[in-house]
XYZ file of C-alpha atoms in Angstrom:
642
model
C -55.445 63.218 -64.308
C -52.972 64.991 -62.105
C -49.546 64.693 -62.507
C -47.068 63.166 -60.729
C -45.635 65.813 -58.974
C -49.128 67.849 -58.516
C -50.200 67.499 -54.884
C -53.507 66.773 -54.299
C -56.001 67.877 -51.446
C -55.740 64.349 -49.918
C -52.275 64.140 -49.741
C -51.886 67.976 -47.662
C -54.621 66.487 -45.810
C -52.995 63.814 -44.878
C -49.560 65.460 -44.253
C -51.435 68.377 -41.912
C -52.573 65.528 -39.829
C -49.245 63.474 -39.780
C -47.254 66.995 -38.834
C -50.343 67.628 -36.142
C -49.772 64.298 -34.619
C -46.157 63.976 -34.701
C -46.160 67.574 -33.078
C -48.618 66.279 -30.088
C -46.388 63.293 -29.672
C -43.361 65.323 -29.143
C -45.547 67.394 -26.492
C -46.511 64.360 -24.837
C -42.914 62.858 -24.122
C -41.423 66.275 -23.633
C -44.312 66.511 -20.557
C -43.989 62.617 -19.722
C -40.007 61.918 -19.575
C -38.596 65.241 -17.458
C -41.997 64.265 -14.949
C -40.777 60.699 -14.987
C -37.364 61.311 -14.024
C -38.728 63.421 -11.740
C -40.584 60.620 -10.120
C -43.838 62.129 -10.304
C -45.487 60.177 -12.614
C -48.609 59.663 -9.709
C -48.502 62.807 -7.367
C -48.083 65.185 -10.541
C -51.736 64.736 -11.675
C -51.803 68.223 -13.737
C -48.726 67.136 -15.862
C -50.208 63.593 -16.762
C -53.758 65.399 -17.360
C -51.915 67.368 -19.804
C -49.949 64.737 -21.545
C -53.186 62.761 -21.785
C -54.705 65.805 -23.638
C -51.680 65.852 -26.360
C -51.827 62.248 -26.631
C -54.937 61.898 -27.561
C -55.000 64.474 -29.356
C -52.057 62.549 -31.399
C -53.638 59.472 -31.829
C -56.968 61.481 -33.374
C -54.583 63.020 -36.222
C -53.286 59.673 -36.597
C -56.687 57.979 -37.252
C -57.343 60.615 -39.947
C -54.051 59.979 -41.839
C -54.614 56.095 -41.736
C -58.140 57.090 -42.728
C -56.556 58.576 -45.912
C -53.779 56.118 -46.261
C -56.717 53.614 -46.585
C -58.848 55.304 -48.476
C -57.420 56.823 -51.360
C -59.404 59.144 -52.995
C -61.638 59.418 -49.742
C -62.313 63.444 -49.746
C -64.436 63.146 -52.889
C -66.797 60.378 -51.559
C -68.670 59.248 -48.617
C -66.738 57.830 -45.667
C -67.234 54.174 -44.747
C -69.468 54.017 -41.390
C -67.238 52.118 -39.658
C -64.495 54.465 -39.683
C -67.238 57.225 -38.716
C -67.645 55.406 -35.323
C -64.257 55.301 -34.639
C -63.775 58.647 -35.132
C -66.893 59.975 -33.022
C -65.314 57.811 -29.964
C -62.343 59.146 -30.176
C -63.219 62.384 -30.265
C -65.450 61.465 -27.414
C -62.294 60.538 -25.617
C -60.571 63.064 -26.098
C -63.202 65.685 -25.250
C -63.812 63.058 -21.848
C -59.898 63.597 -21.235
C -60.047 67.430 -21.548
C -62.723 67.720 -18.725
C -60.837 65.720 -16.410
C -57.746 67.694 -17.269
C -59.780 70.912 -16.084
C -60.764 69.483 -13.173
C -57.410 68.177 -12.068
C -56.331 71.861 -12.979
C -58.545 73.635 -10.510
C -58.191 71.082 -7.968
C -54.301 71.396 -8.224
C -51.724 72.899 -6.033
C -48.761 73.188 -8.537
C -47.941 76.676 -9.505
C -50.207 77.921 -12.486
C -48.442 78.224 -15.442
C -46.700 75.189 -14.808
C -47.017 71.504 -16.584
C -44.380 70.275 -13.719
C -42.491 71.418 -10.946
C -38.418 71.291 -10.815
C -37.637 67.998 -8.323
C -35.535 71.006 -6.287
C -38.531 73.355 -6.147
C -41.393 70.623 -5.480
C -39.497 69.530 -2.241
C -38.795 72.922 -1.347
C -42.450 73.363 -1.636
C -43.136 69.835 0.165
C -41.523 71.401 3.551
C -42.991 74.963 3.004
C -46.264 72.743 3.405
C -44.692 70.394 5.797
C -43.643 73.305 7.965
C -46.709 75.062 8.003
C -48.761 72.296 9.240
C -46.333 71.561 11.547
C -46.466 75.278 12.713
C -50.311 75.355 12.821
C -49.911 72.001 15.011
C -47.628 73.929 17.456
C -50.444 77.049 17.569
C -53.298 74.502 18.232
C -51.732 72.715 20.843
C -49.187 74.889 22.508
C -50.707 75.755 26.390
C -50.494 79.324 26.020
C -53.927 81.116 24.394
C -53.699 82.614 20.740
C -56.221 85.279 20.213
C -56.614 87.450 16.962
C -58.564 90.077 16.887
C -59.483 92.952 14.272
C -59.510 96.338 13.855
C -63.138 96.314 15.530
C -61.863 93.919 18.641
C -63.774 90.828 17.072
C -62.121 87.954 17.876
C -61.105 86.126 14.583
C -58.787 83.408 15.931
C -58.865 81.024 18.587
C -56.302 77.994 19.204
C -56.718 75.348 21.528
C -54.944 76.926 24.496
C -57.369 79.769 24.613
C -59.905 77.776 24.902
C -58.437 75.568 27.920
C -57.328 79.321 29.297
C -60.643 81.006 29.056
C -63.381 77.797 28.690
C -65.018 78.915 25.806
C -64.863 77.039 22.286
C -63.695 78.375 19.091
C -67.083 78.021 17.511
C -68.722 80.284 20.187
C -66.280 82.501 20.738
C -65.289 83.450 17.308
C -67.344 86.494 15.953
C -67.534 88.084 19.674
C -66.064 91.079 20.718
C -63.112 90.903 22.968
C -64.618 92.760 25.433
C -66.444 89.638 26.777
C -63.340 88.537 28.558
C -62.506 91.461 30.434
C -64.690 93.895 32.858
C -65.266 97.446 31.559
C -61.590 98.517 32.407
C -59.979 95.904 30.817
C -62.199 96.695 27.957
C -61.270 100.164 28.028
C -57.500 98.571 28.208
C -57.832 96.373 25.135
C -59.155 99.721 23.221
C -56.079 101.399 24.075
C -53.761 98.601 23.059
C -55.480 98.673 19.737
C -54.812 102.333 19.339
C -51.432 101.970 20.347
C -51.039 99.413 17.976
C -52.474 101.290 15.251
C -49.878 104.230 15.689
C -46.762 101.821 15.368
C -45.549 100.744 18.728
C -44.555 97.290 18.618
C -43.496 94.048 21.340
C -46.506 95.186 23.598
C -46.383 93.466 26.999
C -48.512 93.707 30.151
C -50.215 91.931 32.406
C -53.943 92.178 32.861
C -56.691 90.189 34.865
C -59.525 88.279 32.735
C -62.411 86.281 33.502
C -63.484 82.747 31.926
C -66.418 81.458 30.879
C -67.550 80.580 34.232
C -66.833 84.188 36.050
C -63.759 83.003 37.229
C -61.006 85.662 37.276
C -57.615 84.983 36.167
C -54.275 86.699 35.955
C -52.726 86.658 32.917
C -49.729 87.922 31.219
C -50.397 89.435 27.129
C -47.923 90.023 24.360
C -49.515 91.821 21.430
C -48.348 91.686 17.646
C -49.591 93.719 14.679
C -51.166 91.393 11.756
C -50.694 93.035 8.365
C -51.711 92.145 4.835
C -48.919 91.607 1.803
C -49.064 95.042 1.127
C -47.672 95.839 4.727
C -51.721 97.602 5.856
C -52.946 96.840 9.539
C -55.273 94.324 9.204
C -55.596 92.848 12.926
C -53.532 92.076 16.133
C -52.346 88.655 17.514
C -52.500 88.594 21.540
C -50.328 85.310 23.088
C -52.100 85.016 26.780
C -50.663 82.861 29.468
C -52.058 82.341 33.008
C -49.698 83.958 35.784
C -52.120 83.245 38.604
C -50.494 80.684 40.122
C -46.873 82.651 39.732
C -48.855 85.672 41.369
C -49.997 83.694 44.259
C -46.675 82.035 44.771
C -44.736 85.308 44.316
C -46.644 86.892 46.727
C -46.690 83.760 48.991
C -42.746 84.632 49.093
C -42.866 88.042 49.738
C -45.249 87.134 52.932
C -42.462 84.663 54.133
C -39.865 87.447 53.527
C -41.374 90.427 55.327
C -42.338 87.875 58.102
C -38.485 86.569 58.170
C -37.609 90.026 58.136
C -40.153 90.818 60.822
C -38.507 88.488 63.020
C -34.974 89.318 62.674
C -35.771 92.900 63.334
C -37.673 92.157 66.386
C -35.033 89.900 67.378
C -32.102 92.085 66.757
C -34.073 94.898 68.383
C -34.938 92.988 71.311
C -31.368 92.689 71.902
C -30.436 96.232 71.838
C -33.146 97.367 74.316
C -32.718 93.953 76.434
C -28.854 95.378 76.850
C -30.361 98.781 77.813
C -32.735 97.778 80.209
C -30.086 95.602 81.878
C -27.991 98.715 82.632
C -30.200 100.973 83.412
C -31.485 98.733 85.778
C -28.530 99.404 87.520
C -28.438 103.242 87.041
C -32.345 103.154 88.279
C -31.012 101.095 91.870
C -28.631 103.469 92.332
C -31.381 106.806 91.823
C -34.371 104.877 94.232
C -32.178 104.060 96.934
C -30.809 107.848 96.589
C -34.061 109.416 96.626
C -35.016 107.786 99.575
C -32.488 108.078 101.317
C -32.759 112.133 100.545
C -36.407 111.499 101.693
C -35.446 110.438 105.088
C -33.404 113.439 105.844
C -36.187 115.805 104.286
C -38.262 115.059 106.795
C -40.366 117.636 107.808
C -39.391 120.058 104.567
C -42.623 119.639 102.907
C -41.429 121.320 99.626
C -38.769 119.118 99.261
C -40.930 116.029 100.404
C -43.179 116.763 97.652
C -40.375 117.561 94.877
C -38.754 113.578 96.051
C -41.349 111.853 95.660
C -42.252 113.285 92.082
C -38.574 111.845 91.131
C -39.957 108.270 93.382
C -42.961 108.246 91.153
C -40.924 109.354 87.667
C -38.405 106.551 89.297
C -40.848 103.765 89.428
C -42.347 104.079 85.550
C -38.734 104.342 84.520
C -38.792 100.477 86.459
C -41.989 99.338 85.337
C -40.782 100.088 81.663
C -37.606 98.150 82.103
C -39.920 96.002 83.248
C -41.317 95.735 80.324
C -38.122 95.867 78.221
C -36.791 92.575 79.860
C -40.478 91.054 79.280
C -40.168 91.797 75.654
C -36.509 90.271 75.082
C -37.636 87.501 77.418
C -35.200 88.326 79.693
C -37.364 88.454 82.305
C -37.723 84.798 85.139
C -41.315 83.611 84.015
C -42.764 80.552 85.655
C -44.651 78.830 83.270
C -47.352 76.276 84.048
C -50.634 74.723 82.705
C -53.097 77.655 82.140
C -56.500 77.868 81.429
C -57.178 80.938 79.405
C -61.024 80.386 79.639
C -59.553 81.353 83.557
C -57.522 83.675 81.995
C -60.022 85.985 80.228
C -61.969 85.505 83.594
C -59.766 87.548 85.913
C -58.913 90.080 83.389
C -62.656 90.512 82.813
C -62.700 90.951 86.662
C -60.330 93.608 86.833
C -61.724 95.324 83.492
C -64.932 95.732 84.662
C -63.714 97.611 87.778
C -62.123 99.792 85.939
C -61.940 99.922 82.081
C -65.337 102.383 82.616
C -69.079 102.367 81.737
C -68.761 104.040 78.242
C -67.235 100.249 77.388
C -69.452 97.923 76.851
C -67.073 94.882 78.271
C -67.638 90.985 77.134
C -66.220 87.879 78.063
C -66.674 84.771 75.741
C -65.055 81.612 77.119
C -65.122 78.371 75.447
C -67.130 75.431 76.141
C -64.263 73.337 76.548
C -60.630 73.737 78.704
C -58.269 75.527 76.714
C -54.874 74.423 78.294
C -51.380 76.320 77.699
C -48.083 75.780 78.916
C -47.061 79.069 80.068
C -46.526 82.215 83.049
C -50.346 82.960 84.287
C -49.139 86.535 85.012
C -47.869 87.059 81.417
C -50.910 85.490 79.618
C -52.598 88.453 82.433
C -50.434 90.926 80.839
C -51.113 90.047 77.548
C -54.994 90.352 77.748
C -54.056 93.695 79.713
C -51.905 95.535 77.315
C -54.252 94.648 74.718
C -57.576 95.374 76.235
C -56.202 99.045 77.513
C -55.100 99.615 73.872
C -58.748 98.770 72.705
C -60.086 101.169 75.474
C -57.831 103.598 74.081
C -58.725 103.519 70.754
C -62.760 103.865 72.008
C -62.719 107.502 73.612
C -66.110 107.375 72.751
C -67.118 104.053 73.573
C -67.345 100.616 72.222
C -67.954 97.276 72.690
C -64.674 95.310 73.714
C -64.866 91.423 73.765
C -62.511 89.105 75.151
C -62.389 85.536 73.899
C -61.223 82.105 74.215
C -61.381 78.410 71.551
C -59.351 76.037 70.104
C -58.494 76.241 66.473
C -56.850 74.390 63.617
C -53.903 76.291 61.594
C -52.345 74.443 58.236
C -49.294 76.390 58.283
C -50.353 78.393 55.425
C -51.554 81.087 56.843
C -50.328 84.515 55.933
C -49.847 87.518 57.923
C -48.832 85.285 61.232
C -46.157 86.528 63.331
C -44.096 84.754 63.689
C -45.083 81.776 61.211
C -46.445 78.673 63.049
C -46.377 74.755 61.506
C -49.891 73.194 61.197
C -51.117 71.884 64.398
C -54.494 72.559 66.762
C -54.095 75.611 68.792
C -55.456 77.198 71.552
C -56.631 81.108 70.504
C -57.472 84.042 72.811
C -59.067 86.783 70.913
C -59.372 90.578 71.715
C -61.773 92.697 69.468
C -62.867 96.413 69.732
C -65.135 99.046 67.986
C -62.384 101.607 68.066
C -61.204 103.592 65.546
C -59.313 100.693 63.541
C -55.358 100.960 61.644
C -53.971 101.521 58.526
C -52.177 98.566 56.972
C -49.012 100.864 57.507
C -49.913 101.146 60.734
C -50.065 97.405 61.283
C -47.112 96.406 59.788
C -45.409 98.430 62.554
C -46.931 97.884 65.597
C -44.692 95.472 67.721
C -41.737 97.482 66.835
C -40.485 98.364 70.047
C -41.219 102.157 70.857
C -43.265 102.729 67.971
C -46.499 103.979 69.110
C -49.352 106.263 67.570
C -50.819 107.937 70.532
C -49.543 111.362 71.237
C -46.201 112.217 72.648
C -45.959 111.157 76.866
C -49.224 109.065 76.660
C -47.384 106.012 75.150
C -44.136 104.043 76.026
C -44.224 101.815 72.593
C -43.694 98.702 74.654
C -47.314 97.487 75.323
C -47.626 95.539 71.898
C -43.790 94.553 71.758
C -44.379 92.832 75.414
C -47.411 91.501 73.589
C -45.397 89.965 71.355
C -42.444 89.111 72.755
C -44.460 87.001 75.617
C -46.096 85.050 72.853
C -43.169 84.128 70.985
C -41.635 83.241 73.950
C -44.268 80.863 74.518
C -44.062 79.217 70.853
C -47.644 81.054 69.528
C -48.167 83.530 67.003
C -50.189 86.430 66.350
C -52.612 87.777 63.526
C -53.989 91.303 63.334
C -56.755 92.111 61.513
C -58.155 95.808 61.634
C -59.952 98.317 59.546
C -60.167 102.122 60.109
C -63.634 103.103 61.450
C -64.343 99.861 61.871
C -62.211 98.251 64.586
C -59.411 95.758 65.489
C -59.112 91.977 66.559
C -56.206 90.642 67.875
C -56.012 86.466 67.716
C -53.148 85.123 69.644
C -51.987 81.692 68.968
C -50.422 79.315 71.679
C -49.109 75.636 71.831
C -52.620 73.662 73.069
C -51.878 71.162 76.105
C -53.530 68.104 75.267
C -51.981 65.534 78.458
C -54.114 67.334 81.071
C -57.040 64.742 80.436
C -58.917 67.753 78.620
C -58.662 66.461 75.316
C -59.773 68.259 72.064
C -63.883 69.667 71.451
C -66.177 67.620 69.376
C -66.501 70.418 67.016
C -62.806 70.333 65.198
C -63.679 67.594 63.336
C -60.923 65.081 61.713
C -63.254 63.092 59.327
C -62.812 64.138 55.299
C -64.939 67.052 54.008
C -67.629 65.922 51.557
C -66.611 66.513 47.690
C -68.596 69.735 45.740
C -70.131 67.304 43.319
C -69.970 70.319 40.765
C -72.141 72.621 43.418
C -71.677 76.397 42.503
C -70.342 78.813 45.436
C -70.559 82.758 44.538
C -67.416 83.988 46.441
C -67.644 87.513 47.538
C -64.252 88.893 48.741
C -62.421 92.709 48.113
C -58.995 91.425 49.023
C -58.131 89.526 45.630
C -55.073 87.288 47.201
C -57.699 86.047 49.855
C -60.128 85.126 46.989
C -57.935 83.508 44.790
C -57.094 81.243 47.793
C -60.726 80.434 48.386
C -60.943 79.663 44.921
C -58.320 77.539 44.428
C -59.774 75.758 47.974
C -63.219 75.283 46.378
C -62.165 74.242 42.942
C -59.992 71.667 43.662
C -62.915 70.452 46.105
C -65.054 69.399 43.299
C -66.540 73.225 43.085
C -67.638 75.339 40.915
C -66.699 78.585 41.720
C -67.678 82.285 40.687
C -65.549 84.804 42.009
C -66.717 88.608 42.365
C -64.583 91.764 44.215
C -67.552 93.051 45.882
C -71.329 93.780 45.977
C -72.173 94.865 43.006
C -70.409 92.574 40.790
C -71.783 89.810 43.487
C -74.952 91.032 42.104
C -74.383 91.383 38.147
C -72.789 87.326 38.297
C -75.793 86.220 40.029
C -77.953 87.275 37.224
C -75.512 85.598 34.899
C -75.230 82.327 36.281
C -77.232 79.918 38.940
C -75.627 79.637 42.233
C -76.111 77.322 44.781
C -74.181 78.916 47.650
C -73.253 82.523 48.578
C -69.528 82.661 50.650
C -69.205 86.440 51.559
C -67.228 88.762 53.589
C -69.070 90.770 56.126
C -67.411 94.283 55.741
C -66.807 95.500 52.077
C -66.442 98.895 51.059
C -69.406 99.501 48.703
C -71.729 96.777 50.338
C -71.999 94.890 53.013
C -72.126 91.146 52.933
C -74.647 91.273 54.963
C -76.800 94.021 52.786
C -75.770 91.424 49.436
C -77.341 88.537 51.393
C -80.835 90.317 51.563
C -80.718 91.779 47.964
C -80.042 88.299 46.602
C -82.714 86.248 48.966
C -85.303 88.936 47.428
C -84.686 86.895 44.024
C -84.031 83.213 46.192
C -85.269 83.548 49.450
C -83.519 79.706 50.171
C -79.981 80.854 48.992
C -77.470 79.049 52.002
C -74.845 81.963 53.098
C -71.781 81.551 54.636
C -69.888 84.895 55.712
C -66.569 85.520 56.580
C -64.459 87.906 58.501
C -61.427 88.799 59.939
C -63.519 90.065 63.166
C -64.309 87.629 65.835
C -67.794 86.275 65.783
C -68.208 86.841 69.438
C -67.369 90.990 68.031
C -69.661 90.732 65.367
C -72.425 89.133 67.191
C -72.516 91.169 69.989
C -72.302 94.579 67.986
C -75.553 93.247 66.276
C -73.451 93.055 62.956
C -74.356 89.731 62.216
C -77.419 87.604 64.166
C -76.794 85.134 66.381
C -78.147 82.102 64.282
C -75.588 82.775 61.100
C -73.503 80.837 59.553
C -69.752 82.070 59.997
C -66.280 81.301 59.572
C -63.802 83.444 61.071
C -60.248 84.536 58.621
C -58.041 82.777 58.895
C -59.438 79.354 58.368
C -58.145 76.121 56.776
C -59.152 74.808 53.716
C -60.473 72.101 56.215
C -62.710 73.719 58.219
C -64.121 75.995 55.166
C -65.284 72.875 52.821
C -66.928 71.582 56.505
C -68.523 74.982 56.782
C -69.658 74.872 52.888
C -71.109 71.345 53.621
C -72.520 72.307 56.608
C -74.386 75.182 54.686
C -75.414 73.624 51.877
C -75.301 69.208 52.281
C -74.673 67.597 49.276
C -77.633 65.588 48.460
C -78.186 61.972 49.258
C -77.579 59.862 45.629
C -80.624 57.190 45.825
C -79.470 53.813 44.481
């Protein structure tokens, strides 16, 4: 028998497990009450996994020592069975309660290494996470594309706007190289940003053109970030795109307006200054005529001097006809104006042309099929078609086909590159077109200036186009210029239709509504990229779907991409003609529809044997109007069958 103060196995037994449990305990409500307080009793799921682990873990100890409270003597004989079950499901419990603490462990977002997070730091780390998803709802949705890209130039991100912007989704795009938004130079581009990237230079911004999934282009404007890891290495770039198309159309929309304002207050302000000088020497020319012939009177019979007074008489009278012309010009000049038919018009100065214009011309007159009535001086619509047709025949030393034409037109007062600018109305339009050797857009741009002239020094006043002009803005029209060099010129002159003669208006400018695209694609072939962004925009909001190329052989390279239901081209480009795409294309679908397009009058075009005869055509510039007719007319939509 052991003494009294001898301590048995049992009783250390039993005191290990007491101090074991009592020690879990005190883990449990040191974890429980500072996560309580905390009020995070049900969103900290780590720290009550954990205090579930020490708690059981507590109550297990505690079963042993009321094991060997109630069992004295229990270490040196069997245990009772019942307490053996008990044991095994707690244990069970407990090993049940340490999986699900493992799981809530790997599934949890609280910093490892801790049980639970300081009130002040958890809600510090709520709106870190509230911010961020806030900030990755502003990427998705904000209008403007988001575009990363690596090293390589694979596209690794892709928000929302970008795919609105460009029309492809994130899951297709992703994984591509960036290249398959851009042509070969904006490839080449997007290399060298990368580069330039890669060798420091930050806050890149430039604007670029890009084309969407549909072989649309589009003008956009590009700032490009670095992306770098933790450790501060290049790991990528982030590109923020937004579409300046419509800021580039209305920008340059302005700047037409301006230079035509402009335009108009220098003609005006120079029409002043020579109307002043014509005026006076007017006066001085009286007062040299009536000299000279008087001096010819009394030279009678001195055939030298004869012959040197009537060289000053003939110098004498072109010094009148070009203040002639001077007054004409600063419509200072009487005019009588009356109802004129220009298909009358064209007639006589065809008449007098033909006399005398020569045979190397090859001289055409294309009236319209209907009256085309104007308010205004017969002799000065006469001079008009003059000055213009002798500046054709000049510019055709060689010979050339020079066609004079009258119609009746719609304008909707958007036209660009009118002078001066004209409101939306139906017009009546005489047309002069040559062969000749064509202007320079410099050259244009100057060309009603008064005295400005490009023929060589004494073989050109400068007046013949300013007379031009100033007669037709006298008369409330407008004119449009459209020329090429080597190719020729055509001159459209607008005037104010007179509609109360009884004439009333052709049954081809039709009123009705044009008939929706119904999704139909058009392949627009243009080299002037304000023109085609126009058409575009025309076609598209039409119910079109509209591929857009700069010339022939991108024409060609989008056909092979994409069906196409309707080819719109311009006739003259500089690396193919429309008329030499048209062919190549109907070798692959002889039944394409093609409409072309040209700044050149059709009567030019069809009587240099540029286009045929049985074409469809539209002549620059049109309405929106009359090209969706044309478009229909082309290509009908079909006929939905109930």
């Amino acid at each position: 028998m052991p003494s009294d103060r001898t301590i048995v196995p049992e009783q250390l037994f039993m005191l290990g497990n007491l101090g074991t449990m009592i020690t879990y305990a005190a883990i449990t409500v040191a974890v429980v009450v500072p996560v309580a307080r905390a009020g995070q009793l049900r969103s900290n799921r780590l720290a009550v996994a954990t205090a579930l682990i020490f708690a059981t873990a507590a109550v297990g100890h505690g079963l042993y020592t009321w094991l060997i409270l109630a069992n004295p003597g229990l270490l040196g004989r069997s245990v009772v069975p019942g307490w053996v079950w008990v044991l095994a499901w707690w244990n069970l419990v407990t090993g049940l309660t340490g999986v699900y603490y493992w799981s809530v462990r790997q599934r949890s977002r609280t910093v490892p290494g801790l049980i639970y997070a300081d009130p002040h730091r958890q809600q510090a780390l709520d709106e870190a996470d509230n911010h961020r998803a806030t900030l990755e709802a502003v990427v998705e949705h904000t209008d403007d594309a988001i575009i990363g890209v690596d090293l390589d130039g694979v596209i690794t991100a892709w928000n929302g706007g970008a795919e609105r912007l460009f029309g492809y989704p994130a899951a297709e795009i992703i994984g591509q190289p960036e290249s398959i938004l851009a042509d070969p130079a904006g490839a080449e581009e997007q290399r060298r940003v990368i580069e330039r990237v890669g060798l420091g230079e930050r806050g890149l911004s430039y604007e670029a053109r890009r084309w969407t999934k549909d072989g649309s282009p589009i003008d956009i404007s590009l700032n490009v970030s670095a992306i770098r890891d933790r450790a501060g290495r290049l790991t990528g770039l982030s590109a923020v795109a937004r579409d300046v198309t419509a800021a580039k159309e209305a920008a340059e929309r302005q700047r037409a307006v301006e230079e035509r304002t402009n335009q108009a207050q220098r003609m005006e302000s120079l029409g002043r200054l020579a109307g002043g000088v014509a005026h006076d020497f007017n006066n001085i020319l009286a007062i040299i005529v009536n000299y000279t012939d008087f001096a010819a009177e009394e030279a009678a019979g001195n055939e030298a001097l004869e012959s040197d007074l009537k060289h000053v008489r003939i110098a004498a009278d072109r010094a009148i006809n070009l203040t002639r012309q001077l007054l004409t010009f600063t419509r200072g000049d009487t005019i009588q104006p009356q109802d004129v038919d220009l298909n009358a018009g064209i007639g006589e100065v065809h008449a007098m042309l033909a006399r005398t214009i020569g045979e190397h011309i090859n001289l055409i007159e294309v009236p319209s099929g209907h009256p085309v009535v104007v308010h205004a001086d017969p002799g000065q619509i006469q001079q008009v078609l003059l000055n213009l047709a002798i500046n054709a025949r000049d510019a055709m030393p060689d010979g050339g086909t020079l066609v004079l034409e009258a119609d009746i037109t719609d304008l909707d007062g958007g036209e660009l590159d009118m002078q001066p600018p004209l409101p939306a109305g139906t017009y009546a339009r005489l047309l002069v077109s040559d062969t000749g050797e064509g202007m320079t857009a410099d050259v244009v741009a100057r060309i009603f200036e008064p005295f400005y002239t490009t023929k060589p020094r004494g073989q050109g006043t400068g007046l013949g186009l300013a007379t031009v002009y100033g007669i037709v803005a006298e008369s409330g029209g407008s004119l449009n210029v459209y020329s090429e060099p080597g190719v020729g010129t055509t001159f459209r002159i607008y005037l104010p239709l007179v509609t109360t003669t009884g004439a009333g208006l052709p049954a081809t400018l039709r009123r009705d509504a044009p008939p929706p695209g119904d999704g139909r694609t058009v392949l627009v072939v243009e080299d002037e990229p304000a023109l085609a962004r126009v058409v575009t925009r025309i076609l598209s909001n039409a119910g079109y779907h509209v591929l857009t190329a700069t010339g022939g052989p991108e024409a060609l390279h989008l056909f092979t991409q994409h069906d196409c239901d309707v080819l719109l081209t311009d006739v003259i480009m500089p690396e193919m003609s429309g008329r030499r795409l048209a062919e190549l294309l109907h070798e692959a679908v002889p039944t394409l529809p093609v409409l072309y397009m040209s700044g050149y009058s059709n009567g030019l075009l069809g009587t240099t044997h540029v286009l045929d005869g049985d074409i469809a055509f539209i002549e620059k510039p049109f309405t929106a109007h009359d090209l969706l007719h044309k478009i229909a007319e082309v290509h009908p939509a079909k006929t939905k069958t109930p």
